[in-house]
Short mmCIF file of C-alpha atoms in Angstrom, two decimals:
data_model
loop_
_atom_site.label_atom_id
_atom_site.label_comp_id
_atom_site.label_asym_id
_atom_site.label_seq_id
_atom_site.Cartn_x
_atom_site.Cartn_y
_atom_site.Cartn_z
CA UNK M 1 0.00 0.00 -0.03
CA UNK M 2 1.45 3.46 -0.96
CA UNK M 3 -0.73 5.35 1.45
CA UNK M 4 0.91 3.78 4.70
CA UNK M 5 2.60 6.23 7.09
CA UNK M 6 6.21 6.22 7.83
CA UNK M 7 8.10 7.55 11.01
CA UNK M 8 8.50 11.19 10.83
CA UNK M 9 5.18 11.74 9.07
CA UNK M 10 2.65 14.16 10.74
CA UNK M 11 -0.44 11.95 12.30
CA UNK M 12 -3.59 12.52 10.41
CA UNK M 13 -5.85 13.83 12.83
CA UNK M 14 -9.76 13.14 13.10
CA UNK M 15 -12.59 14.16 14.97
CA UNK M 16 -14.92 11.30 16.55
CA UNK M 17 -16.87 10.31 19.50
CA UNK M 18 -15.73 7.43 21.93
CA UNK M 19 -17.75 4.70 23.44
CA UNK M 20 -19.22 7.11 26.09
CA UNK M 21 -20.07 9.84 23.62
CA UNK M 22 -16.94 11.97 24.60
CA UNK M 23 -15.61 13.95 21.69
CA UNK M 24 -12.02 13.30 20.44
CA UNK M 25 -10.46 16.12 18.76
CA UNK M 26 -7.02 17.26 17.60
CA UNK M 27 -6.43 19.04 20.93
CA UNK M 28 -7.82 16.29 23.14
CA UNK M 29 -4.18 14.87 23.55
CA UNK M 30 -1.97 17.83 22.79
CA UNK M 31 1.38 17.40 24.36
CA UNK M 32 0.94 13.81 25.19
CA UNK M 33 2.32 10.48 23.66
CA UNK M 34 -0.32 8.31 22.02
CA UNK M 35 -0.66 4.79 21.10
CA UNK M 36 -3.28 4.56 18.33
CA UNK M 37 -4.45 1.00 17.82
CA UNK M 38 -6.73 -0.02 14.70
CA UNK M 39 -8.30 -3.22 15.43
CA UNK M 40 -10.53 -5.49 13.16
CA UNK M 41 -13.82 -5.44 14.71
CA UNK M 42 -15.46 -5.21 18.02
CA UNK M 43 -16.17 -8.90 18.42
CA UNK M 44 -12.89 -10.15 17.28
CA UNK M 45 -11.37 -12.33 20.02
CA UNK M 46 -7.92 -11.56 19.20
CA UNK M 47 -8.64 -7.99 19.36
CA UNK M 48 -10.39 -8.14 22.60
CA UNK M 49 -7.71 -10.07 24.03
CA UNK M 50 -5.26 -7.28 23.12
CA UNK M 51 -7.50 -4.61 24.48
CA UNK M 52 -7.58 -6.48 27.76
CA UNK M 53 -3.71 -6.54 27.52
CA UNK M 54 -3.87 -2.67 27.08
CA UNK M 55 -6.05 -2.23 30.20
CA UNK M 56 -3.70 -4.18 32.26
CA UNK M 57 -0.85 -1.61 31.17
CA UNK M 58 -2.85 1.68 30.98
CA UNK M 59 -2.21 3.17 34.31
CA UNK M 60 1.57 2.69 34.01
CA UNK M 61 1.58 4.01 30.45
CA UNK M 62 -0.61 6.98 31.58
CA UNK M 63 1.58 7.79 34.41
CA UNK M 64 4.58 7.92 31.81
CA UNK M 65 2.35 10.37 29.62
CA UNK M 66 1.09 8.05 27.00
CA UNK M 67 -2.59 7.72 26.06
CA UNK M 68 -4.31 5.07 24.16
CA UNK M 69 -7.01 5.35 21.46
CA UNK M 70 -8.46 2.29 19.92
CA UNK M 71 -10.51 2.14 16.71
CA UNK M 72 -12.91 -0.73 15.59
CA UNK M 73 -14.36 -1.00 12.14
CA UNK M 74 -17.68 -1.67 13.68
CA UNK M 75 -20.87 0.17 14.40
CA UNK M 76 -21.33 1.80 17.75
CA UNK M 77 -24.04 -0.69 19.01
CA UNK M 78 -21.66 -3.59 18.24
CA UNK M 79 -18.92 -1.71 20.01
CA UNK M 80 -20.85 -1.45 23.15
CA UNK M 81 -22.01 -5.12 22.77
CA UNK M 82 -18.61 -6.80 22.38
CA UNK M 83 -15.43 -4.86 23.33
CA UNK M 84 -17.21 -2.32 25.40
CA UNK M 85 -17.88 -4.94 28.02
CA UNK M 86 -14.40 -4.66 29.07
CA UNK M 87 -15.07 -0.99 30.29
CA UNK M 88 -11.68 0.14 28.95
CA UNK M 89 -10.25 3.17 30.65
CA UNK M 90 -9.43 4.83 27.30
CA UNK M 91 -11.36 5.72 24.27
CA UNK M 92 -12.81 3.13 21.89
CA UNK M 93 -13.99 4.70 18.58
CA UNK M 94 -16.25 3.03 16.31
CA UNK M 95 -15.41 3.59 12.51
CA UNK M 96 -17.77 1.37 10.65
CA UNK M 97 -16.93 3.04 7.23
CA UNK M 98 -13.36 2.67 7.85
CA UNK M 99 -12.80 6.53 7.14
CA UNK M 100 -9.95 6.86 9.77
CA UNK M 101 -8.31 3.56 8.89
CA UNK M 102 -8.11 4.82 5.27
CA UNK M 103 -6.34 8.04 6.57
CA UNK M 104 -3.81 5.97 8.41
CA UNK M 105 -3.28 3.29 5.46
CA UNK M 106 -4.79 0.27 7.62
CA UNK M 107 -5.26 -2.38 5.16
CA UNK M 108 -7.53 -5.15 4.20
CA UNK M 109 -5.82 -8.33 2.87
CA UNK M 110 -7.46 -11.70 2.06
CA UNK M 111 -3.94 -13.22 1.47
CA UNK M 112 -2.78 -12.11 4.99
CA UNK M 113 -5.93 -13.23 6.53
CA UNK M 114 -5.52 -16.54 4.76
CA UNK M 115 -1.96 -16.71 6.09
CA UNK M 116 -3.00 -16.14 9.51
CA UNK M 117 -5.51 -19.22 9.31
CA UNK M 118 -2.65 -21.22 7.94
CA UNK M 119 -0.22 -20.64 10.85
CA UNK M 120 0.91 -23.89 12.10
CA UNK M 121 0.29 -22.53 15.96
CA UNK M 122 -3.35 -21.13 15.02
CA UNK M 123 -5.05 -23.59 17.09
CA UNK M 124 -2.81 -23.01 20.28
CA UNK M 125 -3.36 -19.11 19.66
CA UNK M 126 -7.21 -19.36 19.42
CA UNK M 127 -7.13 -21.83 22.52
CA UNK M 128 -5.26 -19.15 24.51
CA UNK M 129 -7.80 -16.33 23.33
CA UNK M 130 -10.76 -18.59 24.31
CA UNK M 131 -9.04 -19.43 27.67
CA UNK M 132 -8.78 -15.87 28.52
CA UNK M 133 -12.68 -15.63 27.99
CA UNK M 134 -12.86 -14.38 24.42
CA UNK M 135 -14.95 -16.45 22.13
CA UNK M 136 -14.39 -16.80 18.55
CA UNK M 137 -17.60 -15.25 17.14
CA UNK M 138 -18.05 -13.38 13.82
CA UNK M 139 -19.43 -9.96 13.76
CA UNK M 140 -22.22 -9.79 11.28
CA UNK M 141 -21.33 -7.26 8.29
CA UNK M 142 -17.56 -7.08 9.48
CA UNK M 143 -14.61 -6.81 7.33
CA UNK M 144 -13.09 -10.31 7.85
CA UNK M 145 -9.93 -9.31 6.08
CA UNK M 146 -8.94 -6.20 7.98
CA UNK M 147 -5.30 -6.61 9.41
CA UNK M 148 -4.47 -4.49 12.70
CA UNK M 149 -2.00 -1.76 12.87
CA UNK M 150 -0.56 0.40 15.75
CA UNK M 151 0.94 3.72 15.77
CA UNK M 152 3.15 5.51 18.27
CA UNK M 153 2.82 9.18 18.04
CA UNK M 154 4.83 11.89 20.15
CA UNK M 155 4.02 14.88 21.77
CA UNK M 156 4.13 16.94 18.75
CA UNK M 157 1.92 14.82 16.56
CA UNK M 158 4.64 12.94 14.62
CA UNK M 159 4.46 9.30 13.99
CA UNK M 160 7.47 7.79 15.65
CA UNK M 161 6.43 3.99 14.86
CA UNK M 162 3.96 2.89 12.17
CA UNK M 163 3.41 -0.88 12.69
CA UNK M 164 1.32 -2.52 9.79
CA UNK M 165 0.71 -6.07 10.96
CA UNK M 166 1.82 -8.83 8.65
CA UNK M 167 -0.91 -11.21 9.97
CA UNK M 168 -4.16 -10.76 11.86
CA UNK M 169 -2.22 -12.03 14.94
CA UNK M 170 0.85 -9.71 14.46
CA UNK M 171 1.01 -6.39 16.69
CA UNK M 172 3.68 -4.00 17.97
CA UNK M 173 5.72 -5.90 20.69
CA UNK M 174 4.80 -4.62 24.14
CA UNK M 175 8.55 -3.88 24.62
CA UNK M 176 8.54 -1.22 21.81
CA UNK M 177 5.43 0.39 23.46
CA UNK M 178 7.00 0.35 26.95
CA UNK M 179 10.19 1.91 25.70
CA UNK M 180 8.19 4.56 23.85
CA UNK M 181 6.02 5.33 27.08
CA UNK M 182 9.00 5.44 29.42
CA UNK M 183 10.99 7.96 27.24
CA UNK M 184 11.37 11.56 28.42
CA UNK M 185 9.40 14.19 26.75
CA UNK M 186 11.07 15.43 23.37
#
């Protein structure tokens, strides 16, 4: 994809409302580091597990000056029905038309989806997800081929890391996020 962001690019901004109806605008996180996470859909078990992991780390990251904003290619009602049940302390944003996904160059790929399902350890991965309490259920009307992406944005709104998953199971390593969150202000 030629519209993918690179480190050093200005983060495209947006206006949206989170799961509680709170507005998220360009000034909402001014002067703070941000982890923007683009997930598949709100019922995605792998995505829900990642949100649970973010929730566990959120207070530490927040103390270090980093916020999280998570996007789902789902309608608002589904956001509340599925991932919203976790009561995340950070914004969850429904983007059912994938408008913000497009600004960040987040891809859909049938080939990457099929490669994910062909992984030799996919059954072990899904067993871990189910053991964590997340059921493998489809979200009606969802984009099954959406591939996750995560971005680390500095206090000036500049992309420091643009991580586009190579598979549905591929995410930015927590070590990289922890290093970014812990670093001093630029």
